[in-house]
Coordinates of C-alpha atoms in Angstrom, one line a residue:
M1 CA -1.2 -80.9 1.7
F2 CA -2.0 -80.1 5.3
R3 CA -4.6 -78.0 6.8
I4 CA -4.1 -75.5 9.5
V5 CA -7.4 -74.3 11.4
F6 CA -7.5 -71.2 13.6
Y7 CA -10.5 -71.5 15.9
Q8 CA -11.8 -68.0 16.6
P9 CA -8.5 -66.2 16.2
E10 CA -8.1 -62.9 17.8
I11 CA -5.0 -61.0 16.8
P12 CA -4.7 -59.9 13.1
P13 CA -1.0 -60.3 12.7
N14 CA -1.1 -64.0 13.7
T15 CA -3.6 -64.6 11.0
G16 CA -1.6 -62.5 8.5
N17 CA 1.6 -64.5 9.3
A18 CA -0.5 -67.8 8.9
I19 CA -1.5 -66.6 5.4
R20 CA 2.1 -66.1 4.6
L21 CA 2.7 -69.7 6.0
A22 CA 0.1 -71.1 3.9
A23 CA 1.4 -69.5 0.8
N24 CA 5.0 -70.6 1.4
T25 CA 4.1 -74.2 2.5
G26 CA 1.1 -75.0 0.1
C27 CA -1.1 -75.8 3.2
E28 CA -4.7 -74.6 3.5
L29 CA -5.7 -72.0 6.2
H30 CA -9.2 -72.3 7.6
L31 CA -10.6 -69.7 10.0
I32 CA -13.5 -70.4 12.3
E33 CA -15.8 -67.4 13.2
P34 CA -16.2 -65.4 15.2
L35 CA -12.9 -63.6 14.3
G36 CA -11.7 -60.9 16.6
F37 CA -10.9 -58.7 13.6
S38 CA -11.9 -57.9 10.0
L39 CA -10.1 -59.8 7.2
E40 CA -9.6 -56.5 5.9
A41 CA -7.7 -55.1 8.9
R42 CA -4.4 -53.1 8.2
H43 CA -2.4 -55.3 10.5
L44 CA -3.6 -58.4 8.7
R45 CA -2.9 -57.1 5.4
R46 CA 0.7 -55.9 6.5
A47 CA 1.6 -59.3 8.1
G48 CA 0.2 -61.2 5.0
L49 CA 1.6 -58.7 2.5
D50 CA 1.0 -59.7 -0.9
Y51 CA 0.5 -63.3 0.0
H52 CA -3.3 -63.3 0.0
D53 CA -3.5 -64.2 -3.7
L54 CA -1.0 -67.2 -3.2
A55 CA -2.7 -68.7 -0.1
L56 CA -5.9 -70.8 0.2
V57 CA -7.8 -69.2 3.2
R58 CA -11.5 -70.2 4.0
V59 CA -13.7 -68.8 6.6
H60 CA -16.4 -71.1 8.3
A61 CA -19.2 -69.8 10.5
D62 CA -18.7 -72.4 13.1
L63 CA -16.6 -75.6 14.0
D64 CA -19.4 -77.9 12.7
S65 CA -19.3 -76.3 9.2
A66 CA -15.4 -76.5 9.1
L67 CA -15.5 -80.1 10.0
A68 CA -18.1 -80.8 7.7
H69 CA -15.7 -79.5 5.0
L70 CA -12.4 -81.0 6.3
L71 CA -13.6 -84.5 7.4
P72 CA -12.7 -87.2 7.0
A73 CA -9.3 -86.6 8.3
N74 CA -7.0 -86.7 11.4
V75 CA -7.4 -83.7 13.5
Y76 CA -4.8 -83.0 15.9
A77 CA -5.7 -80.3 18.6
F78 CA -2.9 -78.2 19.8
T79 CA -3.2 -77.5 23.4
T80 CA -0.6 -76.8 26.5
A81 CA -2.9 -79.3 28.4
A82 CA -1.7 -82.4 26.3
T83 CA 1.0 -84.8 27.2
R84 CA 1.8 -86.1 23.8
R85 CA 4.3 -84.0 21.7
Y86 CA 3.7 -82.9 18.2
T87 CA 6.7 -84.5 17.0
D88 CA 5.3 -87.9 18.2
V89 CA 2.5 -87.9 15.6
R90 CA 3.0 -89.4 11.9
Y91 CA 1.2 -86.8 9.9
Q92 CA -0.5 -87.7 6.7
P93 CA -1.5 -85.3 3.9
G94 CA -4.9 -83.8 4.5
D95 CA -4.5 -83.8 8.4
V96 CA -5.8 -81.0 10.3
L97 CA -3.8 -79.0 12.7
L98 CA -6.2 -77.3 15.0
F99 CA -5.2 -74.3 17.1
G100 CA -7.5 -72.0 19.5
P101 CA -7.9 -68.4 20.3
E102 CA -4.5 -66.6 21.5
S103 CA -6.1 -65.7 24.9
T104 CA -7.5 -69.1 26.0
G105 CA -6.6 -71.8 23.7
L106 CA -9.1 -74.5 22.6
P107 CA -12.0 -74.8 24.9
S108 CA -12.6 -78.0 26.6
P109 CA -15.7 -79.0 24.8
V110 CA -13.7 -78.6 21.5
L111 CA -10.9 -80.8 22.8
A112 CA -13.3 -83.4 23.8
G113 CA -15.1 -83.6 20.4
D114 CA -15.6 -86.7 18.4
A115 CA -13.7 -85.4 15.6
I116 CA -10.4 -85.0 17.6
T117 CA -8.0 -87.6 16.7
D118 CA -5.5 -86.4 19.4
S119 CA -4.3 -83.5 21.4
V120 CA -0.7 -82.6 21.2
T121 CA 1.6 -80.0 22.7
L122 CA 4.7 -78.0 21.7
P123 CA 7.4 -78.5 24.6
M124 CA 8.1 -75.4 26.4
L125 CA 10.0 -74.4 29.7
P126 CA 7.6 -75.0 32.7
S127 CA 7.5 -71.3 33.6
S128 CA 6.1 -70.5 30.1
R129 CA 2.4 -70.0 29.6
S130 CA 2.1 -70.5 25.7
L131 CA 3.8 -69.8 22.4
N132 CA 2.7 -67.3 19.9
L133 CA -0.1 -68.7 17.7
A134 CA 1.5 -68.1 14.3
N135 CA 4.8 -69.4 15.6
S136 CA 3.1 -72.6 16.9
A137 CA 1.3 -73.2 13.7
A138 CA 4.5 -72.7 11.7
V139 CA 6.5 -75.1 14.0
A140 CA 3.7 -77.9 13.7
M141 CA 3.2 -77.3 9.9
Y142 CA 6.9 -77.5 9.3
E143 CA 7.3 -80.8 11.3
A144 CA 4.4 -82.4 9.2
W145 CA 5.8 -81.2 6.0
R146 CA 9.3 -82.4 6.9
Q147 CA 7.9 -85.9 7.6
H148 CA 7.1 -85.9 3.9
D149 CA 10.5 -84.6 2.7
F150 CA 8.9 -81.1 2.0
A151 CA 6.9 -82.5 -0.9
G152 CA 6.4 -79.8 -3.5
A153 CA 9.1 -77.5 -2.5
G154 CA 11.9 -76.4 -4.7
E155 CA 15.5 -77.5 -4.3
P156 CA 17.5 -75.5 -1.6
A157 CA 19.7 -72.8 -2.9
S158 CA 23.4 -73.8 -3.0

């Protein structure tokens, strides 16, 4: 399945929502320290509800240790600075969807790293600054999963 990576996330409810996303889609969630909160934070627990036991969540000390665990794989860096749309990618199981901190996005050195396959963006109105981190991860994850006919999902209710 796919792997979502949050590089130095800052807001607990975003990570809690991503835990729920991982539990409901079967993707992995990788968090790169430093985190802007404790994994025991009340807001994180509330957003993730009882999904913690259903999601695969790993914490890495830094980007290099995360990449050592995740590579080889395609790594798609999500940034408002990219010109290629996330829908132009043909995702493969095992691909990494990399997102930056809520306040700044991915730093330039990360975007320029050798492990980055491509930088992609989610279209927005020109007057918008950015989308919410958890929402961005959900949009991207569901597109990658859609391309594989939602493999592993149950049948829709009739």
